[in-house]
PDB file of C-alpha atoms (C1' of nucleotides) in Angstrom:
ATOM      1  CA  MET A   1      -0.071   0.005   0.060  1.00 53.00           C
ATOM      2  CA  THR A   2       2.714   2.458   1.009  1.00 53.00           C
ATOM      3  CA  SER A   3       0.038   5.203   1.642  1.00 57.00           C
ATOM      4  CA  LEU A   4       0.850   8.556   3.058  1.00 49.00           C
ATOM      5  CA  SER A   5      -0.624   7.629   6.400  1.00 55.00           C
ATOM      6  CA  ASP A   6       1.429   4.419   6.525  1.00 54.00           C
ATOM      7  CA  ALA A   7       4.463   6.397   5.737  1.00 51.00           C
ATOM      8  CA  ILE A   8       3.709   8.889   8.523  1.00 50.00           C
ATOM      9  CA  HIS A   9       2.793   6.253  11.077  1.00 51.00           C
ATOM     10  CA  SER A  10       5.946   4.252  10.286  1.00 52.00           C
ATOM     11  CA  GLY A  11       7.991   7.241  11.075  1.00 53.00           C
ATOM     12  CA  ALA A  12       9.357   7.651   7.643  1.00 52.00           C
ATOM     13  CA  LEU A  13       7.848  11.053   7.010  1.00 55.00           C
ATOM     14  CA  ARG A  14       7.718  12.077  10.628  1.00 66.00           C
ATOM     15  CA  GLY A  15       9.012  15.594  11.217  1.00 68.00           C
ATOM     16  CA  ASN A  16      12.276  16.207  12.983  1.00 81.00           C
ATOM     17  CA  VAL A  17      10.928  16.780  16.674  1.00 90.00           C
ATOM     18  CA  LEU A  18      13.072  13.900  17.390  1.00 92.00           C
ATOM     19  CA  ALA A  19      16.071  15.714  16.218  1.00 85.00           C
ATOM     20  CA  SER A  20      17.721  17.953  18.762  1.00 82.00           C
ATOM     21  CA  ALA A  21      17.922  21.023  16.615  1.00 82.00           C
ATOM     22  CA  CYS A  22      14.223  21.151  15.808  1.00 88.00           C
ATOM     23  CA  PRO A  23      12.625  24.444  16.832  1.00 91.00           C
ATOM     24  CA  SER A  24       9.467  22.566  17.519  1.00 93.00           C
ATOM     25  CA  ARG A  25      11.023  21.536  20.766  1.00 94.00           C
ATOM     26  CA  ASP A  26      10.791  25.064  22.117  1.00 93.00           C
ATOM     27  CA  ILE A  27       7.154  25.606  21.205  1.00 95.00           C
ATOM     28  CA  LEU A  28       6.510  22.232  22.495  1.00 95.00           C
ATOM     29  CA  LYS A  29       8.052  23.139  25.719  1.00 95.00           C
ATOM     30  CA  HIS A  30       6.098  26.221  26.187  1.00 96.00           C
ATOM     31  CA  VAL A  31       2.703  24.512  25.323  1.00 97.00           C
ATOM     32  CA  THR A  32       3.375  21.355  27.401  1.00 96.00           C
ATOM     33  CA  SER A  33       4.814  23.283  30.363  1.00 96.00           C
ATOM     34  CA  ARG A  34       3.317  22.768  33.644  1.00 94.00           C
ATOM     35  CA  TRP A  35       1.133  25.882  33.565  1.00 96.00           C
ATOM     36  CA  GLY A  36       0.975  26.306  29.838  1.00 97.00           C
ATOM     37  CA  VAL A  37      -1.283  23.407  29.436  1.00 96.00           C
ATOM     38  CA  LEU A  38      -3.640  24.505  32.107  1.00 96.00           C
ATOM     39  CA  VAL A  39      -3.762  28.075  30.864  1.00 97.00           C
ATOM     40  CA  LEU A  40      -4.519  26.979  27.403  1.00 97.00           C
ATOM     41  CA  ILE A  41      -7.314  24.721  28.688  1.00 96.00           C
ATOM     42  CA  ALA A  42      -8.665  27.580  30.892  1.00 96.00           C
ATOM     43  CA  LEU A  43      -8.801  30.055  27.982  1.00 97.00           C
ATOM     44  CA  GLN A  44     -10.892  27.738  25.949  1.00 95.00           C
ATOM     45  CA  GLY A  45     -13.760  28.883  27.990  1.00 92.00           C
ATOM     46  CA  GLY A  46     -13.295  32.306  26.362  1.00 96.00           C
ATOM     47  CA  THR A  47     -11.625  35.560  27.276  1.00 97.00           C
ATOM     48  CA  LYS A  48     -10.416  35.782  30.858  1.00 97.00           C
ATOM     49  CA  ARG A  49      -9.016  38.306  33.089  1.00 97.00           C
ATOM     50  CA  PHE A  50      -5.823  37.672  34.943  1.00 97.00           C
ATOM     51  CA  ALA A  51      -7.431  37.224  38.463  1.00 96.00           C
ATOM     52  CA  GLU A  52      -9.935  34.890  36.773  1.00 96.00           C
ATOM     53  CA  LEU A  53      -7.251  32.694  35.435  1.00 96.00           C
ATOM     54  CA  ARG A  54      -5.487  32.646  38.704  1.00 95.00           C
ATOM     55  CA  ARG A  55      -8.605  31.388  40.368  1.00 94.00           C
ATOM     56  CA  MET A  56      -9.277  28.836  37.664  1.00 94.00           C
ATOM     57  CA  VAL A  57      -5.792  27.335  37.425  1.00 95.00           C
ATOM     58  CA  GLY A  58      -5.419  25.807  40.836  1.00 92.00           C
ATOM     59  CA  GLY A  59      -2.033  26.556  42.625  1.00 93.00           C
ATOM     60  CA  VAL A  60      -0.639  28.890  40.036  1.00 95.00           C
ATOM     61  CA  SER A  61       1.314  31.896  41.453  1.00 95.00           C
ATOM     62  CA  ASP A  62       1.044  35.477  40.004  1.00 95.00           C
ATOM     63  CA  ARG A  63       4.656  34.949  38.830  1.00 96.00           C
ATOM     64  CA  MET A  64       4.142  31.858  36.959  1.00 96.00           C
ATOM     65  CA  LEU A  65       0.796  32.832  35.488  1.00 97.00           C
ATOM     66  CA  ALA A  66       2.231  36.127  34.296  1.00 97.00           C
ATOM     67  CA  GLN A  67       5.327  34.331  32.821  1.00 96.00           C
ATOM     68  CA  THR A  68       3.285  31.516  31.125  1.00 97.00           C
ATOM     69  CA  LEU A  69       0.945  34.166  29.554  1.00 97.00           C
ATOM     70  CA  GLN A  70       3.934  36.198  28.235  1.00 96.00           C
ATOM     71  CA  THR A  71       5.469  33.187  26.713  1.00 96.00           C
ATOM     72  CA  LEU A  72       2.085  32.049  25.172  1.00 97.00           C
ATOM     73  CA  GLU A  73       1.584  35.554  23.892  1.00 96.00           C
ATOM     74  CA  GLU A  74       5.154  35.688  22.244  1.00 95.00           C
ATOM     75  CA  ASP A  75       4.274  32.357  20.528  1.00 96.00           C
ATOM     76  CA  GLY A  76       1.174  33.871  19.003  1.00 96.00           C
ATOM     77  CA  PHE A  77      -1.174  31.672  20.959  1.00 97.00           C
ATOM     78  CA  VAL A  78      -2.562  34.272  23.362  1.00 97.00           C
ATOM     79  CA  ARG A  79      -3.599  37.893  22.795  1.00 97.00           C
ATOM     80  CA  ARG A  80      -3.401  40.215  25.604  1.00 97.00           C
ATOM     81  CA  HIS A  81      -5.640  43.272  25.816  1.00 97.00           C
ATOM     82  CA  ASP A  82      -4.812  46.040  28.340  1.00 96.00           C
ATOM     83  CA  HIS A  83      -7.990  48.274  28.674  1.00 96.00           C
ATOM     84  CA  GLY A  84      -5.694  50.995  30.234  1.00 93.00           C
ATOM     85  CA  GLU A  85      -7.994  51.655  32.959  1.00 90.00           C
ATOM     86  CA  VAL A  86      -7.398  52.381  36.517  1.00 90.00           C
ATOM     87  CA  PRO A  87      -7.752  50.036  38.296  1.00 92.00           C
ATOM     88  CA  PRO A  88      -6.035  47.898  35.703  1.00 95.00           C
ATOM     89  CA  ARG A  89      -8.185  45.667  33.474  1.00 96.00           C
ATOM     90  CA  VAL A  90      -6.343  43.314  31.230  1.00 97.00           C
ATOM     91  CA  ASP A  91      -7.860  40.306  29.542  1.00 96.00           C
ATOM     92  CA  TYR A  92      -6.507  37.399  27.732  1.00 98.00           C
ATOM     93  CA  THR A  93      -7.969  35.483  24.616  1.00 98.00           C
ATOM     94  CA  LEU A  94      -6.878  32.643  22.534  1.00 98.00           C
ATOM     95  CA  THR A  95      -5.754  33.641  18.998  1.00 97.00           C
ATOM     96  CA  PRO A  96      -7.079  31.343  16.203  1.00 97.00           C
ATOM     97  CA  MET A  97      -3.800  29.535  16.260  1.00 97.00           C
ATOM     98  CA  GLY A  98      -4.027  29.336  20.082  1.00 97.00           C
ATOM     99  CA  GLU A  99      -7.476  27.648  19.696  1.00 97.00           C
ATOM    100  CA  GLU A 100      -5.870  25.092  17.565  1.00 97.00           C
ATOM    101  CA  VAL A 101      -3.180  24.053  19.882  1.00 97.00           C
ATOM    102  CA  ALA A 102      -5.511  24.264  22.852  1.00 97.00           C
ATOM    103  CA  GLU A 103      -7.770  21.744  21.139  1.00 97.00           C
ATOM    104  CA  HIS A 104      -4.917  19.160  20.995  1.00 97.00           C
ATOM    105  CA  VAL A 105      -3.824  19.922  24.461  1.00 97.00           C
ATOM    106  CA  ARG A 106      -7.189  19.551  25.747  1.00 96.00           C
ATOM    107  CA  ALA A 107      -7.839  16.306  23.937  1.00 96.00           C
ATOM    108  CA  LEU A 108      -4.639  14.968  25.679  1.00 97.00           C
ATOM    109  CA  ALA A 109      -5.752  16.220  29.069  1.00 95.00           C
ATOM    110  CA  ASP A 110      -9.267  14.951  28.569  1.00 95.00           C
ATOM    111  CA  TRP A 111      -8.081  11.483  27.550  1.00 96.00           C
ATOM    112  CA  ILE A 112      -5.945  11.312  30.749  1.00 95.00           C
ATOM    113  CA  GLU A 113      -8.883  12.377  32.976  1.00 93.00           C
ATOM    114  CA  GLY A 114     -11.107   9.986  31.273  1.00 94.00           C
ATOM    115  CA  ASN A 115      -8.783   7.138  31.591  1.00 95.00           C
ATOM    116  CA  LEU A 116      -7.673   7.842  35.196  1.00 93.00           C
ATOM    117  CA  PRO A 117      -9.315   4.803  36.600  1.00 93.00           C
ATOM    118  CA  ARG A 118      -7.656   2.571  34.124  1.00 93.00           C
ATOM    119  CA  ILE A 119      -4.252   4.216  34.620  1.00 94.00           C
ATOM    120  CA  LEU A 120      -4.329   4.225  38.329  1.00 90.00           C
ATOM    121  CA  LYS A 121      -5.429   0.551  38.600  1.00 85.00           C
ATOM    122  CA  PRO A 122      -2.755  -0.872  40.783  1.00 68.00           C
ATOM    123  CA  GLU A 123      -1.775  -3.470  38.378  1.00 62.00           C
ATOM    124  CA  ASN A 124       1.609  -2.084  38.928  1.00 58.00           C
ATOM    125  CA  SER A 125       2.916  -0.875  42.289  1.00 54.00           C
ATOM    126  CA  ARG A 126       2.687   2.863  41.807  1.00 56.00           C
ATOM    127  CA  ALA A 127       4.504   4.147  44.882  1.00 54.00           C
ATOM    128  CA  GLU A 128       5.665   7.464  43.580  1.00 46.00           C
ATOM    129  CA  THR A 129       4.275  10.831  44.005  1.00 45.00           C
ATOM    130  CA  ALA A 130       5.814  12.806  41.206  1.00 45.00           C
TER     131      ALA A 130
ATOM    132  CA  MET B   1     -29.326  24.638  23.090  1.00 51.00           C
ATOM    133  CA  THR B   2     -27.454  23.663  26.290  1.00 51.00           C
ATOM    134  CA  SER B   3     -26.057  20.524  24.687  1.00 55.00           C
ATOM    135  CA  LEU B   4     -23.391  18.346  26.224  1.00 48.00           C
ATOM    136  CA  SER B   5     -20.687  19.594  23.817  1.00 54.00           C
ATOM    137  CA  ASP B   6     -21.672  23.098  24.693  1.00 52.00           C
ATOM    138  CA  ALA B   7     -21.449  22.310  28.390  1.00 48.00           C
ATOM    139  CA  ILE B   8     -18.087  20.664  27.788  1.00 49.00           C
ATOM    140  CA  HIS B   9     -16.620  23.410  25.730  1.00 50.00           C
ATOM    141  CA  SER B  10     -17.850  26.138  28.150  1.00 51.00           C
ATOM    142  CA  GLY B  11     -15.992  24.489  30.919  1.00 52.00           C
ATOM    143  CA  ALA B  12     -18.917  23.434  32.885  1.00 50.00           C
ATOM    144  CA  LEU B  13     -18.396  19.847  32.627  1.00 54.00           C
ATOM    145  CA  ARG B  14     -14.616  19.928  32.215  1.00 65.00           C
ATOM    146  CA  GLY B  15     -12.758  17.631  34.589  1.00 68.00           C
ATOM    147  CA  ASN B  16     -10.767  18.797  37.372  1.00 80.00           C
ATOM    148  CA  VAL B  17      -7.359  19.052  35.809  1.00 89.00           C
ATOM    149  CA  LEU B  18      -7.553  22.781  36.615  1.00 91.00           C
ATOM    150  CA  ALA B  19      -7.927  21.932  40.278  1.00 85.00           C
ATOM    151  CA  SER B  20      -4.626  21.475  42.151  1.00 82.00           C
ATOM    152  CA  ALA B  21      -5.564  18.162  43.774  1.00 82.00           C
ATOM    153  CA  CYS B  22      -6.322  16.331  40.535  1.00 87.00           C
ATOM    154  CA  PRO B  23      -4.162  13.310  39.950  1.00 90.00           C
ATOM    155  CA  SER B  24      -4.246  13.769  36.216  1.00 92.00           C
ATOM    156  CA  ARG B  25      -1.587  16.558  36.753  1.00 93.00           C
ATOM    157  CA  ASP B  26       1.000  13.787  37.562  1.00 93.00           C
ATOM    158  CA  ILE B  27       0.269  11.660  34.636  1.00 95.00           C
ATOM    159  CA  LEU B  28       0.096  14.751  32.417  1.00 95.00           C
ATOM    160  CA  LYS B  29       3.422  15.804  33.823  1.00 95.00           C
ATOM    161  CA  HIS B  30       4.936  12.466  32.887  1.00 96.00           C
ATOM    162  CA  VAL B  31       3.477  12.370  29.444  1.00 97.00           C
ATOM    163  CA  THR B  32       4.298  16.036  28.488  1.00 96.00           C
ATOM    164  CA  SER B  33       7.767  15.999  30.096  1.00 96.00           C
ATOM    165  CA  ARG B  34      10.649  16.901  27.822  1.00 95.00           C
ATOM    166  CA  TRP B  35      11.639  13.366  27.032  1.00 97.00           C
ATOM    167  CA  GLY B  36       8.297  11.714  27.732  1.00 97.00           C
ATOM    168  CA  VAL B  37       6.755  13.311  24.658  1.00 97.00           C
ATOM    169  CA  LEU B  38       9.572  12.400  22.427  1.00 97.00           C
ATOM    170  CA  VAL B  39       9.951   8.662  23.655  1.00 97.00           C
ATOM    171  CA  LEU B  40       6.302   8.136  23.162  1.00 97.00           C
ATOM    172  CA  ILE B  41       6.377   9.280  19.597  1.00 96.00           C
ATOM    173  CA  ALA B  42       9.644   7.287  19.061  1.00 96.00           C
ATOM    174  CA  LEU B  43       7.855   4.140  20.269  1.00 97.00           C
ATOM    175  CA  GLN B  44       4.971   4.672  17.804  1.00 96.00           C
ATOM    176  CA  GLY B  45       7.300   3.346  15.139  1.00 93.00           C
ATOM    177  CA  GLY B  46       7.023  -0.062  17.065  1.00 96.00           C
ATOM    178  CA  THR B  47       9.131  -1.956  19.561  1.00 97.00           C
ATOM    179  CA  LYS B  48      12.604  -0.502  20.109  1.00 97.00           C
ATOM    180  CA  ARG B  49      15.611  -1.246  22.031  1.00 97.00           C
ATOM    181  CA  PHE B  50      17.276   1.090  24.519  1.00 97.00           C
ATOM    182  CA  ALA B  51      20.066   2.033  22.150  1.00 97.00           C
ATOM    183  CA  GLU B  52      17.704   2.426  19.301  1.00 96.00           C
ATOM    184  CA  LEU B  53      15.638   4.930  21.252  1.00 97.00           C
ATOM    185  CA  ARG B  54      18.819   6.756  22.371  1.00 96.00           C
ATOM    186  CA  ARG B  55      19.685   7.291  18.835  1.00 94.00           C
ATOM    187  CA  MET B  56      16.245   8.294  17.803  1.00 95.00           C
ATOM    188  CA  VAL B  57      15.583  10.731  20.446  1.00 96.00           C
ATOM    189  CA  GLY B  58      18.276  13.430  19.701  1.00 93.00           C
ATOM    190  CA  GLY B  59      20.121  14.628  22.774  1.00 94.00           C
ATOM    191  CA  VAL B  60      18.663  12.317  25.369  1.00 96.00           C
ATOM    192  CA  SER B  61      21.176  10.995  27.904  1.00 96.00           C
ATOM    193  CA  ASP B  62      21.252   7.477  29.171  1.00 96.00           C
ATOM    194  CA  ARG B  63      20.105   8.601  32.422  1.00 97.00           C
ATOM    195  CA  MET B  64      17.110  10.508  31.246  1.00 97.00           C
ATOM    196  CA  LEU B  65      16.084   7.886  28.829  1.00 98.00           C
ATOM    197  CA  ALA B  66      16.206   5.136  31.522  1.00 98.00           C
ATOM    198  CA  GLN B  67      14.307   7.400  33.979  1.00 97.00           C
ATOM    199  CA  THR B  68      11.674   8.396  31.427  1.00 98.00           C
ATOM    200  CA  LEU B  69      10.966   4.818  30.394  1.00 98.00           C
ATOM    201  CA  GLN B  70      10.654   3.695  34.006  1.00 97.00           C
ATOM    202  CA  THR B  71       8.182   6.359  34.670  1.00 96.00           C
ATOM    203  CA  LEU B  72       6.162   5.598  31.527  1.00 97.00           C
ATOM    204  CA  GLU B  73       6.317   1.868  32.473  1.00 97.00           C
ATOM    205  CA  GLU B  74       4.954   2.664  36.057  1.00 95.00           C
ATOM    206  CA  ASP B  75       2.114   4.527  34.385  1.00 96.00           C
ATOM    207  CA  GLY B  76       1.372   1.567  32.242  1.00 96.00           C
ATOM    208  CA  PHE B  77       2.149   3.276  28.877  1.00 98.00           C
ATOM    209  CA  VAL B  78       5.225   1.168  28.104  1.00 98.00           C
ATOM    210  CA  ARG B  79       6.030  -2.561  28.443  1.00 97.00           C
ATOM    211  CA  ARG B  80       9.665  -3.423  29.086  1.00 97.00           C
ATOM    212  CA  HIS B  81      10.796  -6.768  27.916  1.00 97.00           C
ATOM    213  CA  ASP B  82      14.150  -8.105  29.220  1.00 97.00           C
ATOM    214  CA  HIS B  83      15.328 -10.960  27.077  1.00 96.00           C
ATOM    215  CA  GLY B  84      17.701 -11.971  29.810  1.00 93.00           C
ATOM    216  CA  GLU B  85      20.612 -12.468  27.471  1.00 91.00           C
ATOM    217  CA  VAL B  86      24.198 -11.652  27.610  1.00 90.00           C
ATOM    218  CA  PRO B  87      24.940  -9.043  26.295  1.00 93.00           C
ATOM    219  CA  PRO B  88      21.799  -7.554  27.499  1.00 95.00           C
ATOM    220  CA  ARG B  89      18.954  -7.124  25.194  1.00 96.00           C
ATOM    221  CA  VAL B  90      16.008  -5.155  26.418  1.00 97.00           C
ATOM    222  CA  ASP B  91      13.099  -3.781  24.345  1.00 97.00           C
ATOM    223  CA  TYR B  92      10.191  -1.402  24.924  1.00 98.00           C
ATOM    224  CA  THR B  93       6.749  -1.384  23.418  1.00 98.00           C
ATOM    225  CA  LEU B  94       3.738   0.825  23.894  1.00 98.00           C
ATOM    226  CA  THR B  95       0.917  -0.876  25.766  1.00 97.00           C
ATOM    227  CA  PRO B  96      -2.635  -0.358  24.215  1.00 97.00           C
ATOM    228  CA  MET B  97      -3.043   2.352  26.560  1.00 97.00           C
ATOM    229  CA  GLY B  98       0.281   3.831  25.640  1.00 97.00           C
ATOM    230  CA  GLU B  99      -0.691   3.789  22.027  1.00 97.00           C
ATOM    231  CA  GLU B 100      -3.856   5.920  22.944  1.00 97.00           C
ATOM    232  CA  VAL B 101      -1.832   8.684  24.718  1.00 97.00           C
ATOM    233  CA  ALA B 102       1.017   8.613  22.194  1.00 97.00           C
ATOM    234  CA  GLU B 103      -1.512   9.315  19.510  1.00 97.00           C
ATOM    235  CA  HIS B 104      -2.695  12.419  21.292  1.00 97.00           C
ATOM    236  CA  VAL B 105       0.843  13.595  21.934  1.00 97.00           C
ATOM    237  CA  ARG B 106       1.964  13.005  18.334  1.00 96.00           C
ATOM    238  CA  ALA B 107      -1.085  14.865  17.235  1.00 96.00           C
ATOM    239  CA  LEU B 108       0.151  17.902  19.245  1.00 97.00           C
ATOM    240  CA  ALA B 109       3.730  17.624  18.154  1.00 96.00           C
ATOM    241  CA  ASP B 110       2.564  17.208  14.419  1.00 95.00           C
ATOM    242  CA  TRP B 111       0.388  20.286  14.631  1.00 96.00           C
ATOM    243  CA  ILE B 112       3.295  22.294  15.955  1.00 95.00           C
ATOM    244  CA  GLU B 113       5.728  20.970  13.289  1.00 93.00           C
ATOM    245  CA  GLY B 114       3.145  21.614  10.546  1.00 94.00           C
ATOM    246  CA  ASN B 115       2.488  25.175  11.772  1.00 95.00           C
ATOM    247  CA  LEU B 116       5.986  26.032  12.696  1.00 93.00           C
ATOM    248  CA  PRO B 117       6.191  28.560   9.714  1.00 93.00           C
ATOM    249  CA  ARG B 118       3.022  30.209  10.891  1.00 93.00           C
ATOM    250  CA  ILE B 119       4.207  30.246  14.547  1.00 93.00           C
ATOM    251  CA  LEU B 120       7.724  31.532  13.793  1.00 90.00           C
ATOM    252  CA  LYS B 121       6.599  34.363  11.523  1.00 85.00           C
ATOM    253  CA  PRO B 122       8.158  37.380  13.018  1.00 68.00           C
ATOM    254  CA  GLU B 123       4.989  39.311  13.488  1.00 61.00           C
ATOM    255  CA  ASN B 124       6.186  39.559  17.124  1.00 57.00           C
ATOM    256  CA  SER B 125       9.710  40.052  18.144  1.00 53.00           C
ATOM    257  CA  ARG B 126      10.619  36.565  19.168  1.00 55.00           C
ATOM    258  CA  ALA B 127      13.988  37.259  20.803  1.00 52.00           C
ATOM    259  CA  GLU B 128      14.074  34.459  23.261  1.00 44.00           C
ATOM    260  CA  THR B 129      15.739  31.064  23.080  1.00 43.00           C
ATOM    261  CA  ALA B 130      13.943  29.082  25.530  1.00 42.00           C
TER     262      ALA B 130
ATOM    263  C1'  DC C   1      -6.003  44.741  39.889  1.00 81.98           C
ATOM    264  C1'  DA C   2      -2.279  43.256  37.426  1.00 81.98           C
ATOM    265  C1'  DG C   3       1.570  42.756  37.603  1.00 81.98           C
ATOM    266  C1'  DT C   4       7.379  43.163  38.703  1.00 81.98           C
ATOM    267  C1'  DA C   5      11.728  42.348  41.560  1.00 81.98           C
ATOM    268  C1'  DT C   6      14.349  39.542  44.507  1.00 81.98           C
ATOM    269  C1'  DC C   7      15.647  35.667  46.754  1.00 81.98           C
ATOM    270  C1'  DC C   8      16.061  31.001  47.464  1.00 81.98           C
ATOM    271  C1'  DG C   9      15.083  25.973  47.666  1.00 81.98           C
ATOM    272  C1'  DA C  10      13.779  21.969  44.779  1.00 81.98           C
ATOM    273  C1'  DA C  11      13.812  19.539  40.800  1.00 81.98           C
ATOM    274  C1'  DA C  12      15.508  18.656  36.157  1.00 81.98           C
ATOM    275  C1'  DC C  13      19.141  17.752  33.490  1.00 81.98           C
ATOM    276  C1'  DG C  14      24.064  16.564  31.596  1.00 81.98           C
ATOM    277  C1'  DA C  15      28.665  14.566  32.028  1.00 81.98           C
ATOM    278  C1'  DT C  16      31.349  11.300  33.742  1.00 81.98           C
ATOM    279  C1'  DA C  17      32.656   7.018  35.773  1.00 81.98           C
ATOM    280  C1'  DC C  18      31.323   2.423  36.809  1.00 81.98           C
ATOM    281  C1'  DT C  19      28.867  -2.556  36.531  1.00 81.98           C
ATOM    282  C1'  DG C  20      26.822  -7.118  35.307  1.00 81.98           C
TER     283       DG C  20
ATOM    284  C1'  DC D   1      24.351  -3.618  25.793  1.00 81.98           C
ATOM    285  C1'  DA D   2      21.693  -1.601  29.202  1.00 81.98           C
ATOM    286  C1'  DG D   3      21.802   0.419  32.540  1.00 81.98           C
ATOM    287  C1'  DT D   4      23.088   2.726  37.753  1.00 81.98           C
ATOM    288  C1'  DA D   5      25.748   6.145  40.887  1.00 81.98           C
ATOM    289  C1'  DT D   6      27.570  10.376  41.773  1.00 81.98           C
ATOM    290  C1'  DC D   7      28.259  15.099  41.168  1.00 81.98           C
ATOM    291  C1'  DG D   8      27.695  19.766  39.558  1.00 81.98           C
ATOM    292  C1'  DT D   9      25.005  22.985  36.939  1.00 81.98           C
ATOM    293  C1'  DT D  10      21.024  25.032  35.343  1.00 81.98           C
ATOM    294  C1'  DT D  11      16.269  25.840  35.262  1.00 81.98           C
ATOM    295  C1'  DC D  12      11.939  25.897  37.537  1.00 81.98           C
ATOM    296  C1'  DG D  13       8.942  27.734  40.429  1.00 81.98           C
ATOM    297  C1'  DG D  14       7.095  29.310  45.210  1.00 81.98           C
ATOM    298  C1'  DA D  15       7.298  33.051  48.880  1.00 81.98           C
ATOM    299  C1'  DT D  16       7.437  37.627  49.910  1.00 81.98           C
ATOM    300  C1'  DA D  17       7.565  42.300  49.214  1.00 81.98           C
ATOM    301  C1'  DC D  18       6.813  46.111  46.272  1.00 81.98           C
ATOM    302  C1'  DT D  19       4.486  49.283  42.420  1.00 81.98           C
ATOM    303  C1'  DG D  20       1.404  52.023  39.191  1.00 81.98           C
TER     304       DG D  20
END
DNA sequence: CAGTATCCGAAACGATACTG
DNA sequence: CAGTATCGTTTCGGATACTG
């Protein structure tokens, strides 16, 4: 058959993420970072303000939230809108591109959530915490 | 309409990944870790030996490869088979569950690779390295 | 409210050396 | 070949204090 999907799945036409030099690794790193994942998912609900995100994403600090948002903005996944008011009012939205990655990230997270029982079944001695 | 998909997409029925206590976060961490992602993708090509993986996954060290494989094995995503020969011969395969996560992980990585031009377009001053 | 600056401990990671 | 042990570095990330 030697179809395209065969080739892709066999790895023949797979991109070069596996190669060290690939710039995809940087983007991947941002998107799969601890807070990156959660912020992208949180923003799928629509535009959110800083404090809203901080409340949604459990455990995130101001510092990390700001940093994560900046990185995602630089990558073009998030648009920041400062209303220039006092007190400050800033909100964050996924760009069209951001919606696309977020969709993939969410699919992954959803799969994990949905299969947690299967994963956590003590078929193996899962003793670790991290 | 208030359909299920509406509810899901709006976040109403989204799981609790966003909550700090959610155990999904640990699994997510393993799967989206720097080397976890790449190992899962590499193993999609079929069963691989340790040295093969080390060659495929550019830049990975023995230490990190071993560690990553152990974590993925504990999570039930990878099955390790030691042939008990001398010299040692050990190979790694995705479990059915592993194939499922790997599919999502690969979809994400593929999207990034495929959209790199769009992402890297210097609409914004991307000056950073990491 | 929406951040930034600074400090510091914890965790990830790489290099090297060693083993069955 | 397939790892482990140890060490040192670098990065991550939390706490606290401060600002427009």
